[in-house]
Short mmCIF file of C-alpha atoms in Angstrom, two decimals:
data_model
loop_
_atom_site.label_atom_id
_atom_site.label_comp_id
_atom_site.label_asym_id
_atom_site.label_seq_id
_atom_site.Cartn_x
_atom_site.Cartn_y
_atom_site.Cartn_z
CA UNK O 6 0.00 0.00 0.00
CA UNK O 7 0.90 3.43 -0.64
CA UNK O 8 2.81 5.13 2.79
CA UNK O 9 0.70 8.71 1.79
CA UNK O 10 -2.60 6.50 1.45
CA UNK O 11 -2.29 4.53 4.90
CA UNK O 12 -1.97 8.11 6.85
CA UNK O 13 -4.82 9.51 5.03
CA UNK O 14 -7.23 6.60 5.87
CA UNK O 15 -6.37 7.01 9.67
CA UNK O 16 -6.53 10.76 9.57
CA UNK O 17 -9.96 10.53 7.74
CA UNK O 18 -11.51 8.09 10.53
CA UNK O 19 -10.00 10.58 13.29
CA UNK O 20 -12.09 12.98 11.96
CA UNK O 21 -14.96 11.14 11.46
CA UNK O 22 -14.51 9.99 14.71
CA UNK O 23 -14.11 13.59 16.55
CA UNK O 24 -16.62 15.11 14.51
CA UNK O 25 -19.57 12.25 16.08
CA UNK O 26 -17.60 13.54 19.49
CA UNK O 27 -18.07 17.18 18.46
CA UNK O 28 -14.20 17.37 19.31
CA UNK O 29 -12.86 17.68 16.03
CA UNK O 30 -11.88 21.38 16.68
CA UNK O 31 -10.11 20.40 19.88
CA UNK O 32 -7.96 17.68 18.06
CA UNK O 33 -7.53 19.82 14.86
CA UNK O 34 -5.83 22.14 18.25
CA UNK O 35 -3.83 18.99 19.16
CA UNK O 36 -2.54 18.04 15.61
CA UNK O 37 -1.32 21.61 15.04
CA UNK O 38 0.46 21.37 18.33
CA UNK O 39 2.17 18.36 17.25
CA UNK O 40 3.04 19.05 13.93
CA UNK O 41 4.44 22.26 15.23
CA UNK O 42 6.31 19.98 18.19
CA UNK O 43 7.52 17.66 14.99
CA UNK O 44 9.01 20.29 13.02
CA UNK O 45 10.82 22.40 15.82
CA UNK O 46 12.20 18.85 16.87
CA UNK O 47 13.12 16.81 14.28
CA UNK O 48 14.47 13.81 16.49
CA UNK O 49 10.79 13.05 17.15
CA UNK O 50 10.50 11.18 13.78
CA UNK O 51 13.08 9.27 14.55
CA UNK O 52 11.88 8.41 18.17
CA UNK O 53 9.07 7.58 16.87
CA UNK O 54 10.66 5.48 14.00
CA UNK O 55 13.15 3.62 16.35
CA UNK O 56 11.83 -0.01 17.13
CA UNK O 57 13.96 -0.28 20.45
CA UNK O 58 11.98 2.29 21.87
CA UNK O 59 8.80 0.80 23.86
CA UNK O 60 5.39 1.86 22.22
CA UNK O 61 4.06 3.23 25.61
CA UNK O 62 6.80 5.63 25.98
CA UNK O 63 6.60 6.49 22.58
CA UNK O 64 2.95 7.40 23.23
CA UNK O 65 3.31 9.64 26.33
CA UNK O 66 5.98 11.69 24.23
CA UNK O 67 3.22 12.09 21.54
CA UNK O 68 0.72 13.05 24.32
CA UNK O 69 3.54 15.61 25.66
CA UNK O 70 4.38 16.96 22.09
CA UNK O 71 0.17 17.22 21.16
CA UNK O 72 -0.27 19.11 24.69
CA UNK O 73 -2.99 16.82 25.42
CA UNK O 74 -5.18 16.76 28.88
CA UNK O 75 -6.47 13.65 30.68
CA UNK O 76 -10.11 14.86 29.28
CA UNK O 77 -9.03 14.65 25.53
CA UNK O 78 -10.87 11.06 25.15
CA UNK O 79 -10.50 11.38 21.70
CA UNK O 80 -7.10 11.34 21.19
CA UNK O 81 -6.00 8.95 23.58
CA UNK O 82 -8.13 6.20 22.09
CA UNK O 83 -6.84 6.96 18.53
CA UNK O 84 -3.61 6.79 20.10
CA UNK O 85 -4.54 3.39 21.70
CA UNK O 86 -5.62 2.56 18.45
CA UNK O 87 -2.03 3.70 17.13
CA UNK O 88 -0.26 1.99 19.29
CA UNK O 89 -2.15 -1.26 19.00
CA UNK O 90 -2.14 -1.67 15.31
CA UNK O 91 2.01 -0.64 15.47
CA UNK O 92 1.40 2.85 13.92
CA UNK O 93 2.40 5.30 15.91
CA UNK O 94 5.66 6.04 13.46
CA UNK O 95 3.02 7.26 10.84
CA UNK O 96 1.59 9.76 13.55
CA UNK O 97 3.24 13.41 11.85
CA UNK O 98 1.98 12.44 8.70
CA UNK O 99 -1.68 11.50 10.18
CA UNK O 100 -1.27 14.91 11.93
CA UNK O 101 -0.25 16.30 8.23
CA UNK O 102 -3.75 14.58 6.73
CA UNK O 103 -6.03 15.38 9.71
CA UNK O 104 -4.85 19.08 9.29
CA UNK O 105 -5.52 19.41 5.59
CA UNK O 106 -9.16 17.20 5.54
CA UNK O 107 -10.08 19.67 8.79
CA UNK O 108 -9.37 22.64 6.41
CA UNK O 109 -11.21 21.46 3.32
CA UNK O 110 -14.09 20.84 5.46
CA UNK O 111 -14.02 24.29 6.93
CA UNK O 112 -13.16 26.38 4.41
CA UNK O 113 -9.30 26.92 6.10
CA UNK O 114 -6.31 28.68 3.69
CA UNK O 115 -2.88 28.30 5.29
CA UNK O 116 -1.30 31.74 4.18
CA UNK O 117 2.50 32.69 4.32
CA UNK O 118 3.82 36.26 3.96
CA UNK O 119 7.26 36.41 3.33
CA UNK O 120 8.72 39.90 3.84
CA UNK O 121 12.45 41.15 3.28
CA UNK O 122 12.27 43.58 6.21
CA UNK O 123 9.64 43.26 9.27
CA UNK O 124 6.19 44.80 7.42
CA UNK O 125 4.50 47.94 9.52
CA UNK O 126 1.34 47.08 11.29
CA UNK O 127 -0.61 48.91 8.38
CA UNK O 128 0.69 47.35 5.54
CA UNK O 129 0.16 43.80 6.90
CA UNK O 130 -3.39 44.57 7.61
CA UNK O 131 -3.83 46.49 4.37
CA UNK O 132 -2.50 43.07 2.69
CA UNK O 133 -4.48 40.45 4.76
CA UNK O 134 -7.21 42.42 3.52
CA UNK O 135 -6.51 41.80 0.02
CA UNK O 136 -5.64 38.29 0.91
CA UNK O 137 -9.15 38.24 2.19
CA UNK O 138 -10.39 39.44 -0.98
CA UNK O 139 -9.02 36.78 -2.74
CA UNK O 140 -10.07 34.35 -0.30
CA UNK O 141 -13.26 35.42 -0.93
CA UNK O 142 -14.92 34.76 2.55
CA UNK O 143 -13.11 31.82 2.89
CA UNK O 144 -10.81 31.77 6.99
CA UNK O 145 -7.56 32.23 6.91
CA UNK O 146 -4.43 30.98 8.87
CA UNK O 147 -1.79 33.48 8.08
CA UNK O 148 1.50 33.75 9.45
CA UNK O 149 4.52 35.93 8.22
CA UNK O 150 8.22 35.93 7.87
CA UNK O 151 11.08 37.99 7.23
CA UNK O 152 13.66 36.73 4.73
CA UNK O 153 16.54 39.31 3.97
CA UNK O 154 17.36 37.42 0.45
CA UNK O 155 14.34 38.35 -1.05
CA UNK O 156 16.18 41.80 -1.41
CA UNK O 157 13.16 43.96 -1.20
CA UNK O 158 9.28 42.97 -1.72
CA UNK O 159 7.61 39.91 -0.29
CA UNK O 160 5.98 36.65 -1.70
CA UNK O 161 2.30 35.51 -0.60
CA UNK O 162 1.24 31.43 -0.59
CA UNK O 163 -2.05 30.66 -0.49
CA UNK O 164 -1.97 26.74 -0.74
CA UNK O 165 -0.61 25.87 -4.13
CA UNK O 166 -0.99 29.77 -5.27
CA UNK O 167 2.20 31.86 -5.33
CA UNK O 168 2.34 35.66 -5.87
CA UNK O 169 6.40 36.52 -6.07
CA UNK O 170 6.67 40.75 -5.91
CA UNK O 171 10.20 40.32 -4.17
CA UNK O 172 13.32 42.47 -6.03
CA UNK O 173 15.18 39.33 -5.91
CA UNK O 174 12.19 37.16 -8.06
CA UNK O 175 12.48 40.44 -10.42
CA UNK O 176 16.39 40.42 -10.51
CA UNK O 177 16.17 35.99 -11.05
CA UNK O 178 13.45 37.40 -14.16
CA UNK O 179 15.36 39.94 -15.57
CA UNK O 180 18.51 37.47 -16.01
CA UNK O 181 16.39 34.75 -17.56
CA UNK O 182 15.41 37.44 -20.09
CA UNK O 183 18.45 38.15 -21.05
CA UNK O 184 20.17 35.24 -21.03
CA UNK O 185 17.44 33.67 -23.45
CA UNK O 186 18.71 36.35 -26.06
#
């Protein structure tokens, strides 16, 4: 079976699962928290990869990493669930599935702003505006970044969508130009 298509199943279930609960907000909370915990640590995937390491302790590090309380009921039986059926490796990319299918279903864009220099307060709400626009009532999770390389300018991702104003997308242009002369 496919390794993308095994995640996705589980993820799909979970959500299934937590919606009948009315908790799928709360673990949509939990899955961000972990895939947050996964990238900032990258040793977790291998923790969690490592066969050595007991499945029980590798389930109170996921329940540590997810922030989760003794009352999220949900959780801890798909992590029983996990654990039982020896799948607890595949849990970041579960998170990864559970986080996109909870977006679909709500209407959710991930945005990323990408400045060269820190943006003022104005000009960030001037262009989540637009964003919003675009969105066209749709939510929105933005977040934004500074990135000296791009020169001067930004870049805006909205999923798969990429708007590139940055001097140093113009500058990468303008040689492609006039090298193809």
């Amino acid at each position: 079976m496919n390794q993308g298509l095994i995640p996705r199943r589980y993820a799909k279930a979970l959500y299934k699962f937590a919606l009948e609960k009315g908790k799928q907000l709360r673990v949509y909370a939990l899955m961000s928290k972990l895939e947050e915990s996964y990238r900032l640590e990258p040793e977790l995937q291998k923790v969690m990869s490592n066969p050595f390491i007991p499945a029980q302790d590798k389930r109170k590090l996921l329940c540590t990493a997810s922030d989760m309380k003794d009352d999220d009921s949900v959780m801890a039986d798909f992590l029983t669930l996990l654990t039982r059926n020896g799948r607890v490796d595949m849990m970041r990319d579960i998170a990864l599935a559970y986080l996109d299918i909870y977006r679909q279903e709500n209407n959710i864009h991930v945005v990323k702003v990408t400045s060269a220099s820190p943006m003022s307060e104005a000009d960030e709400q001037r262009l989540k505006s637009l964003i919003e626009k675009h969105l066209d009532g749709a939510t929105m999770e933005y977040s934004s970044a500074v990135d000296p390389s791009l020169i001067g300018g930004f870049s805006v991702e909205v999923g798969n969508e990429r708007i590139d104003a940055s001097i140093s997308n113009e500058l990468k242009q303008l040689r492609l130009n006039l090298l193809s002369k």
